[in-house]
mmCIF file of C-alpha atoms in Angstrom:
data_model
loop_
_atom_site.group_PDB
_atom_site.id
_atom_site.type_symbol
_atom_site.label_atom_id
_atom_site.label_comp_id
_atom_site.label_asym_id
_atom_site.label_seq_id
_atom_site.Cartn_x
_atom_site.Cartn_y
_atom_site.Cartn_z
ATOM 1 C CA MET A 1352 219.738 92.330 131.879
ATOM 2 C CA THR A 1353 218.036 89.385 133.617
ATOM 3 C CA THR A 1354 215.178 90.011 136.048
ATOM 4 C CA VAL A 1355 213.964 87.213 138.320
ATOM 5 C CA TYR A 1356 210.459 87.211 139.820
ATOM 6 C CA ARG A 1357 209.465 84.797 142.569
ATOM 7 C CA ASN A 1358 205.917 83.476 142.342
ATOM 8 C CA THR A 1359 204.343 83.638 145.798
ATOM 9 C CA ARG A 1360 200.852 82.705 144.624
ATOM 10 C CA THR A 1361 201.330 79.014 143.919
ATOM 11 C CA GLY A 1362 198.504 76.631 144.714
ATOM 12 C CA PRO A 1363 197.366 73.055 144.093
ATOM 13 C CA LEU A 1364 197.506 71.737 140.556
ATOM 14 C CA PRO A 1365 194.141 71.739 138.748
ATOM 15 C CA ASP A 1366 192.345 68.466 138.128
ATOM 16 C CA THR A 1367 191.367 69.606 134.623
ATOM 17 C CA PHE A 1368 194.871 69.040 133.265
ATOM 18 C CA ARG A 1369 197.328 66.189 133.788
ATOM 19 C CA THR A 1370 200.260 64.915 131.756
ATOM 20 C CA SER A 1371 200.290 61.185 131.021
ATOM 21 C CA ARG A 1372 202.036 58.553 128.926
ATOM 22 C CA GLU A 1373 199.097 58.393 126.491
ATOM 23 C CA PRO A 1374 200.538 61.021 124.085
ATOM 24 C CA ILE A 1375 203.980 59.388 123.936
ATOM 25 C CA ALA A 1376 202.365 56.071 122.974
ATOM 26 C CA PHE A 1377 200.660 57.975 120.147
ATOM 27 C CA HIS A 1378 203.817 59.798 119.067
ATOM 28 C CA GLU A 1379 205.783 56.554 118.851
ATOM 29 C CA LYS A 1380 203.529 55.553 115.934
ATOM 30 C CA LEU A 1381 204.299 58.676 113.882
ATOM 31 C CA PRO A 1382 206.923 58.717 111.111
ATOM 32 C CA LEU A 1383 210.418 59.765 112.224
ATOM 33 C CA TYR A 1384 209.642 59.570 115.932
ATOM 34 C CA ALA A 1385 212.710 59.208 118.130
ATOM 35 C CA PRO A 1386 213.545 60.631 121.563
ATOM 36 C CA THR A 1387 215.502 63.859 121.153
ATOM 37 C CA PRO A 1388 218.924 64.140 122.834
ATOM 38 C CA LEU A 1389 219.435 65.312 126.398
ATOM 39 C CA VAL A 1390 222.813 66.987 126.016
ATOM 40 C CA ASP A 1391 225.313 67.201 128.869
ATOM 41 C CA THR A 1392 227.175 70.547 128.854
ATOM 42 C CA PRO A 1393 230.088 70.213 131.307
ATOM 43 C CA SER A 1394 231.712 73.477 130.232
ATOM 44 C CA VAL A 1395 228.529 75.414 131.044
ATOM 45 C CA ALA A 1396 228.205 73.624 134.378
ATOM 46 C CA GLU A 1397 231.798 74.484 135.250
ATOM 47 C CA ARG A 1398 231.350 78.135 134.303
ATOM 48 C CA LEU A 1399 228.226 78.383 136.467
ATOM 49 C CA GLY A 1400 229.644 76.395 139.369
ATOM 50 C CA LEU A 1401 227.013 73.661 139.088
ATOM 51 C CA GLY A 1402 227.222 69.889 139.187
ATOM 52 C CA ARG A 1403 225.533 69.286 135.818
ATOM 53 C CA VAL A 1404 223.664 71.285 133.198
ATOM 54 C CA LEU A 1405 221.574 69.268 130.733
ATOM 55 C CA VAL A 1406 219.832 70.695 127.660
ATOM 56 C CA LYS A 1407 216.954 68.970 125.871
ATOM 57 C CA ASP A 1408 217.742 69.523 122.174
ATOM 58 C CA GLU A 1409 214.478 69.921 120.250
ATOM 59 C CA SER A 1410 216.048 71.259 117.051
ATOM 60 C CA GLN A 1411 215.404 68.068 115.037
ATOM 61 C CA ARG A 1412 212.108 66.715 116.369
ATOM 62 C CA PHE A 1413 210.454 64.691 113.570
ATOM 63 C CA GLY A 1414 212.962 66.312 111.219
ATOM 64 C CA MET A 1415 211.532 69.761 112.026
ATOM 65 C CA PRO A 1416 213.262 72.643 113.848
ATOM 66 C CA SER A 1417 211.049 72.573 116.954
ATOM 67 C CA PHE A 1418 208.994 70.380 119.295
ATOM 68 C CA LYS A 1419 205.658 71.803 118.125
ATOM 69 C CA LEU A 1420 204.498 68.705 116.238
ATOM 70 C CA LEU A 1421 204.187 66.908 119.586
ATOM 71 C CA GLY A 1422 201.371 69.243 120.591
ATOM 72 C CA ALA A 1423 199.823 69.763 117.161
ATOM 73 C CA SER A 1424 199.637 66.042 116.387
ATOM 74 C CA TRP A 1425 198.112 65.013 119.715
ATOM 75 C CA ALA A 1426 195.596 67.887 119.631
ATOM 76 C CA THR A 1427 194.645 66.920 116.073
ATOM 77 C CA TYR A 1428 194.135 63.315 117.118
ATOM 78 C CA ARG A 1429 191.970 64.248 120.114
ATOM 79 C CA GLY A 1430 189.953 66.584 117.909
ATOM 80 C CA LEU A 1431 189.454 63.859 115.327
ATOM 81 C CA VAL A 1432 188.236 61.463 118.013
ATOM 82 C CA GLU A 1433 185.470 63.953 118.778
ATOM 83 C CA VAL A 1434 184.639 64.462 115.099
ATOM 84 C CA LEU A 1435 184.540 60.698 114.492
ATOM 85 C CA GLY A 1436 182.414 60.126 117.561
ATOM 86 C CA GLY A 1437 184.951 57.827 119.207
ATOM 87 C CA GLU A 1438 188.384 56.289 118.933
ATOM 88 C CA PRO A 1439 189.279 54.970 115.466
ATOM 89 C CA ALA A 1440 190.025 51.291 114.976
ATOM 90 C CA PRO A 1441 193.349 50.205 116.531
ATOM 91 C CA TRP A 1442 196.255 51.369 114.385
ATOM 92 C CA SER A 1443 200.018 50.987 114.500
ATOM 93 C CA GLU A 1444 201.183 53.352 111.763
ATOM 94 C CA ILE A 1445 200.029 56.590 110.162
ATOM 95 C CA THR A 1446 198.700 54.927 106.995
ATOM 96 C CA GLU A 1447 196.103 53.092 109.078
ATOM 97 C CA LEU A 1448 195.027 56.261 110.877
ATOM 98 C CA ARG A 1449 194.846 58.037 107.518
ATOM 99 C CA GLU A 1450 192.530 55.323 106.233
ATOM 100 C CA ALA A 1451 190.367 55.537 109.353
ATOM 101 C CA CYS A 1452 189.896 59.263 108.639
ATOM 102 C CA ALA A 1453 189.071 58.779 104.952
ATOM 103 C CA GLN A 1454 185.333 59.131 105.642
ATOM 104 C CA LEU A 1455 185.907 62.763 106.690
ATOM 105 C CA ARG A 1456 187.438 63.990 103.453
ATOM 106 C CA PRO A 1457 187.304 66.627 102.130
ATOM 107 C CA PHE A 1458 188.587 67.887 105.458
ATOM 108 C CA ALA A 1459 190.956 70.605 106.634
ATOM 109 C CA LEU A 1460 193.071 71.629 109.596
ATOM 110 C CA ALA A 1461 193.471 75.339 110.328
ATOM 111 C CA ALA A 1462 195.702 77.250 112.723
ATOM 112 C CA ALA A 1463 196.983 80.671 113.678
ATOM 113 C CA THR A 1464 200.737 80.907 114.073
ATOM 114 C CA ASP A 1465 203.825 83.043 113.900
ATOM 115 C CA GLY A 1466 205.874 80.095 112.662
ATOM 116 C CA ASN A 1467 206.554 76.651 114.069
ATOM 117 C CA HIS A 1468 203.106 75.698 115.385
ATOM 118 C CA GLY A 1469 201.487 76.390 112.023
ATOM 119 C CA ARG A 1470 204.127 74.372 110.220
ATOM 120 C CA ALA A 1471 203.485 71.487 112.613
ATOM 121 C CA VAL A 1472 199.731 71.613 111.967
ATOM 122 C CA ALA A 1473 200.447 71.675 108.238
ATOM 123 C CA ARG A 1474 202.677 68.606 108.593
ATOM 124 C CA MET A 1475 199.935 66.735 110.435
ATOM 125 C CA ALA A 1476 197.441 67.673 107.727
ATOM 126 C CA LYS A 1477 199.823 66.345 105.098
ATOM 127 C CA LEU A 1478 200.249 63.061 106.978
ATOM 128 C CA LEU A 1479 196.467 62.616 107.024
ATOM 129 C CA ASN A 1480 195.827 63.828 103.470
ATOM 130 C CA PHE A 1481 193.877 66.828 104.750
ATOM 131 C CA GLU A 1482 193.962 70.413 103.515
ATOM 132 C CA ALA A 1483 195.916 72.862 105.709
ATOM 133 C CA ARG A 1484 194.873 76.505 106.141
ATOM 134 C CA ILE A 1485 197.450 78.445 108.122
ATOM 135 C CA PHE A 1486 197.049 82.102 109.131
ATOM 136 C CA VAL A 1487 199.994 84.335 110.066
ATOM 137 C CA PRO A 1488 200.134 87.942 111.306
ATOM 138 C CA THR A 1489 201.494 90.890 109.387
ATOM 139 C CA GLY A 1490 205.269 90.979 109.589
ATOM 140 C CA THR A 1491 205.837 87.227 109.521
ATOM 141 C CA THR A 1492 209.125 86.602 107.748
ATOM 142 C CA ALA A 1493 209.200 85.163 104.248
ATOM 143 C CA ALA A 1494 211.324 82.260 105.494
ATOM 144 C CA ARG A 1495 208.641 81.195 107.977
ATOM 145 C CA ILE A 1496 205.898 81.449 105.374
ATOM 146 C CA GLU A 1497 207.960 79.380 102.933
ATOM 147 C CA ALA A 1498 208.545 76.739 105.608
ATOM 148 C CA ILE A 1499 204.804 76.478 106.230
ATOM 149 C CA GLU A 1500 204.033 76.304 102.515
ATOM 150 C CA SER A 1501 206.694 73.606 102.084
ATOM 151 C CA GLU A 1502 204.348 71.316 104.031
ATOM 152 C CA GLY A 1503 201.651 71.817 101.393
ATOM 153 C CA ALA A 1504 199.640 74.402 103.323
ATOM 154 C CA THR A 1505 197.826 77.491 102.120
ATOM 155 C CA CYS A 1506 199.302 80.374 104.121
ATOM 156 C CA THR A 1507 197.231 83.552 104.536
ATOM 157 C CA ILE A 1508 198.680 86.789 105.930
ATOM 158 C CA VAL A 1509 196.202 88.504 108.249
ATOM 159 C CA ASN A 1510 196.208 92.293 108.404
ATOM 160 C CA GLY A 1511 196.831 92.524 112.133
ATOM 161 C CA ASP A 1512 198.711 91.085 115.113
ATOM 162 C CA TYR A 1513 198.726 87.579 116.552
ATOM 163 C CA ASP A 1514 195.404 88.071 118.380
ATOM 164 C CA ALA A 1515 193.760 89.149 115.125
ATOM 165 C CA THR A 1516 195.237 86.071 113.469
ATOM 166 C CA VAL A 1517 193.778 83.797 116.135
ATOM 167 C CA ALA A 1518 190.382 85.434 115.647
ATOM 168 C CA ARG A 1519 190.622 84.852 111.889
ATOM 169 C CA SER A 1520 191.534 81.194 112.314
ATOM 170 C CA ALA A 1521 188.522 80.712 114.601
ATOM 171 C CA GLU A 1522 186.266 81.625 111.679
ATOM 172 C CA GLU A 1523 187.326 78.398 109.959
ATOM 173 C CA VAL A 1524 185.528 76.142 112.441
ATOM 174 C CA SER A 1525 183.045 73.924 110.605
ATOM 175 C CA LYS A 1526 182.062 70.288 110.113
ATOM 176 C CA ARG A 1527 184.794 70.100 107.480
ATOM 177 C CA CYS A 1528 187.538 71.969 109.323
ATOM 178 C CA LEU A 1529 189.199 71.434 112.688
ATOM 179 C CA VAL A 1530 191.002 74.462 114.146
ATOM 180 C CA ILE A 1531 194.208 73.529 115.995
ATOM 181 C CA ASP A 1532 195.249 76.676 117.864
ATOM 182 C CA ASP A 1533 197.547 76.508 120.879
ATOM 183 C CA THR A 1534 195.872 79.373 122.726
ATOM 184 C CA SER A 1535 192.401 79.293 124.260
ATOM 185 C CA TRP A 1536 189.322 81.494 124.256
ATOM 186 C CA PRO A 1537 185.836 81.032 125.745
ATOM 187 C CA ASN A 1538 184.439 77.602 124.797
ATOM 188 C CA TYR A 1539 187.699 76.681 123.035
ATOM 189 C CA GLU A 1540 189.800 74.843 125.580
ATOM 190 C CA MET A 1541 189.999 71.182 124.591
ATOM 191 C CA VAL A 1542 192.440 71.678 121.713
ATOM 192 C CA PRO A 1543 194.959 73.954 123.497
ATOM 193 C CA ARG A 1544 194.788 71.637 126.523
ATOM 194 C CA ALA A 1545 195.621 68.713 124.240
ATOM 195 C CA VAL A 1546 198.526 70.694 122.754
ATOM 196 C CA ALA A 1547 199.988 71.026 126.256
ATOM 197 C CA GLU A 1548 199.348 67.339 126.967
ATOM 198 C CA GLY A 1549 201.265 66.463 123.804
ATOM 199 C CA TYR A 1550 204.325 68.303 125.064
ATOM 200 C CA GLY A 1551 204.371 65.877 127.979
ATOM 201 C CA THR A 1552 206.270 63.491 125.702
ATOM 202 C CA ILE A 1553 209.345 65.703 126.169
ATOM 203 C CA LEU A 1554 209.107 65.317 129.929
ATOM 204 C CA TYR A 1555 208.677 61.553 129.920
ATOM 205 C CA GLU A 1556 211.680 61.284 127.623
ATOM 206 C CA ILE A 1557 213.726 63.394 130.043
ATOM 207 C CA ALA A 1558 212.723 61.127 132.911
ATOM 208 C CA GLU A 1559 213.972 58.092 131.000
ATOM 209 C CA GLN A 1560 217.201 59.822 129.927
ATOM 210 C CA MET A 1561 218.224 61.218 133.321
ATOM 211 C CA GLN A 1562 219.832 59.083 135.983
ATOM 212 C CA GLU A 1563 218.447 61.272 138.763
ATOM 213 C CA ALA A 1564 215.732 63.889 139.183
ATOM 214 C CA PRO A 1565 216.735 67.504 138.425
ATOM 215 C CA ASP A 1566 216.988 70.135 141.133
ATOM 216 C CA VAL A 1567 215.995 73.055 138.881
ATOM 217 C CA VAL A 1568 214.172 73.076 135.529
ATOM 218 C CA PHE A 1569 214.283 76.093 133.191
ATOM 219 C CA VAL A 1570 211.395 76.203 130.711
ATOM 220 C CA PRO A 1571 210.783 78.677 127.862
ATOM 221 C CA LEU A 1572 207.219 79.941 128.234
ATOM 222 C CA GLY A 1573 205.910 81.452 124.986
ATOM 223 C CA VAL A 1574 202.161 80.981 124.852
ATOM 224 C CA GLY A 1575 202.361 78.846 128.009
ATOM 225 C CA ALA A 1576 201.565 75.311 126.830
ATOM 226 C CA LEU A 1577 205.045 73.879 127.399
ATOM 227 C CA GLY A 1578 205.240 75.656 130.748
ATOM 228 C CA ALA A 1579 201.907 74.145 131.792
ATOM 229 C CA ALA A 1580 203.058 70.653 130.854
ATOM 230 C CA ALA A 1581 206.379 71.035 132.666
ATOM 231 C CA THR A 1582 204.707 72.446 135.780
ATOM 232 C CA ASP A 1583 202.221 69.605 135.969
ATOM 233 C CA TYR A 1584 204.811 66.878 135.368
ATOM 234 C CA PHE A 1585 207.570 68.071 137.683
ATOM 235 C CA LYS A 1586 205.268 69.185 140.483
ATOM 236 C CA ARG A 1587 203.576 65.783 140.513
ATOM 237 C CA ASN A 1588 206.721 63.706 140.045
ATOM 238 C CA SER A 1589 209.621 65.580 141.670
ATOM 239 C CA ARG A 1590 210.650 68.350 144.053
ATOM 240 C CA ALA A 1591 212.323 70.384 141.304
ATOM 241 C CA THR A 1592 212.176 74.169 141.304
ATOM 242 C CA LEU A 1593 210.669 75.462 138.077
ATOM 243 C CA VAL A 1594 211.898 78.652 136.404
ATOM 244 C CA GLY A 1595 209.982 80.053 133.444
ATOM 245 C CA VAL A 1596 212.043 82.003 130.929
ATOM 246 C CA GLU A 1597 210.883 84.586 128.391
ATOM 247 C CA PRO A 1598 212.446 87.613 126.659
ATOM 248 C CA GLU A 1599 211.917 91.072 128.133
ATOM 249 C CA THR A 1600 210.647 92.282 124.765
ATOM 250 C CA CYS A 1601 207.907 89.621 124.696
ATOM 251 C CA ALA A 1602 207.119 88.749 128.309
ATOM 252 C CA CYS A 1603 203.610 87.440 127.631
ATOM 253 C CA VAL A 1604 203.222 85.253 130.707
ATOM 254 C CA LEU A 1605 204.494 87.989 133.014
ATOM 255 C CA ALA A 1606 202.018 90.448 131.505
ATOM 256 C CA SER A 1607 199.143 87.977 131.828
#
């Protein structure tokens, strides 16, 4: 059963967050970057009585089964800029950025995850020759753990739920470890904000792929980062109606 809630408490967009083209310029320098397909589904449109239904296919982003590396990579880069005390020397490919970060080693990236975000952080650590420490909650499937470990990460199962896993990952913060979580807590907002900014690449790609602005945009919500990016982009650049989607069994945004 589908339940639709109308948000009557909308207000002006905050000045503390804004999507931009800066992340896409960064992503274009990463190995295997290519815009993902925007798939036209005429049979779905016909069944629903709509003019067009387009689906952004993120199942092969950077050769991974999700879009999460967009956020993890940009958040890692912004975190490294702070650690380094400024932007690294101009670079055009990942080997040059890796060399610019050599002074930090030994260095690690850490994250809490229930799957794809942690794998993305592990991939970024591998690209930079950093250690990856990924924490997952009890009950995480063996397949997800194996996928994370396939990126060279150390995967630790935390005795608890996702919130307990986030708390455990936060303990890794040090001069030699940058925590890349996609959810915030007091005094930890820069990284999750950068994760959401990184997802803006999806939206700029859509703008270039579409011949006209959409009337309605459906966005899966999850932890909220993609929803935040989509809200900011489409509210600033179009008159589209935004619809957030989440399963009834895990309606985190609704509960929040």
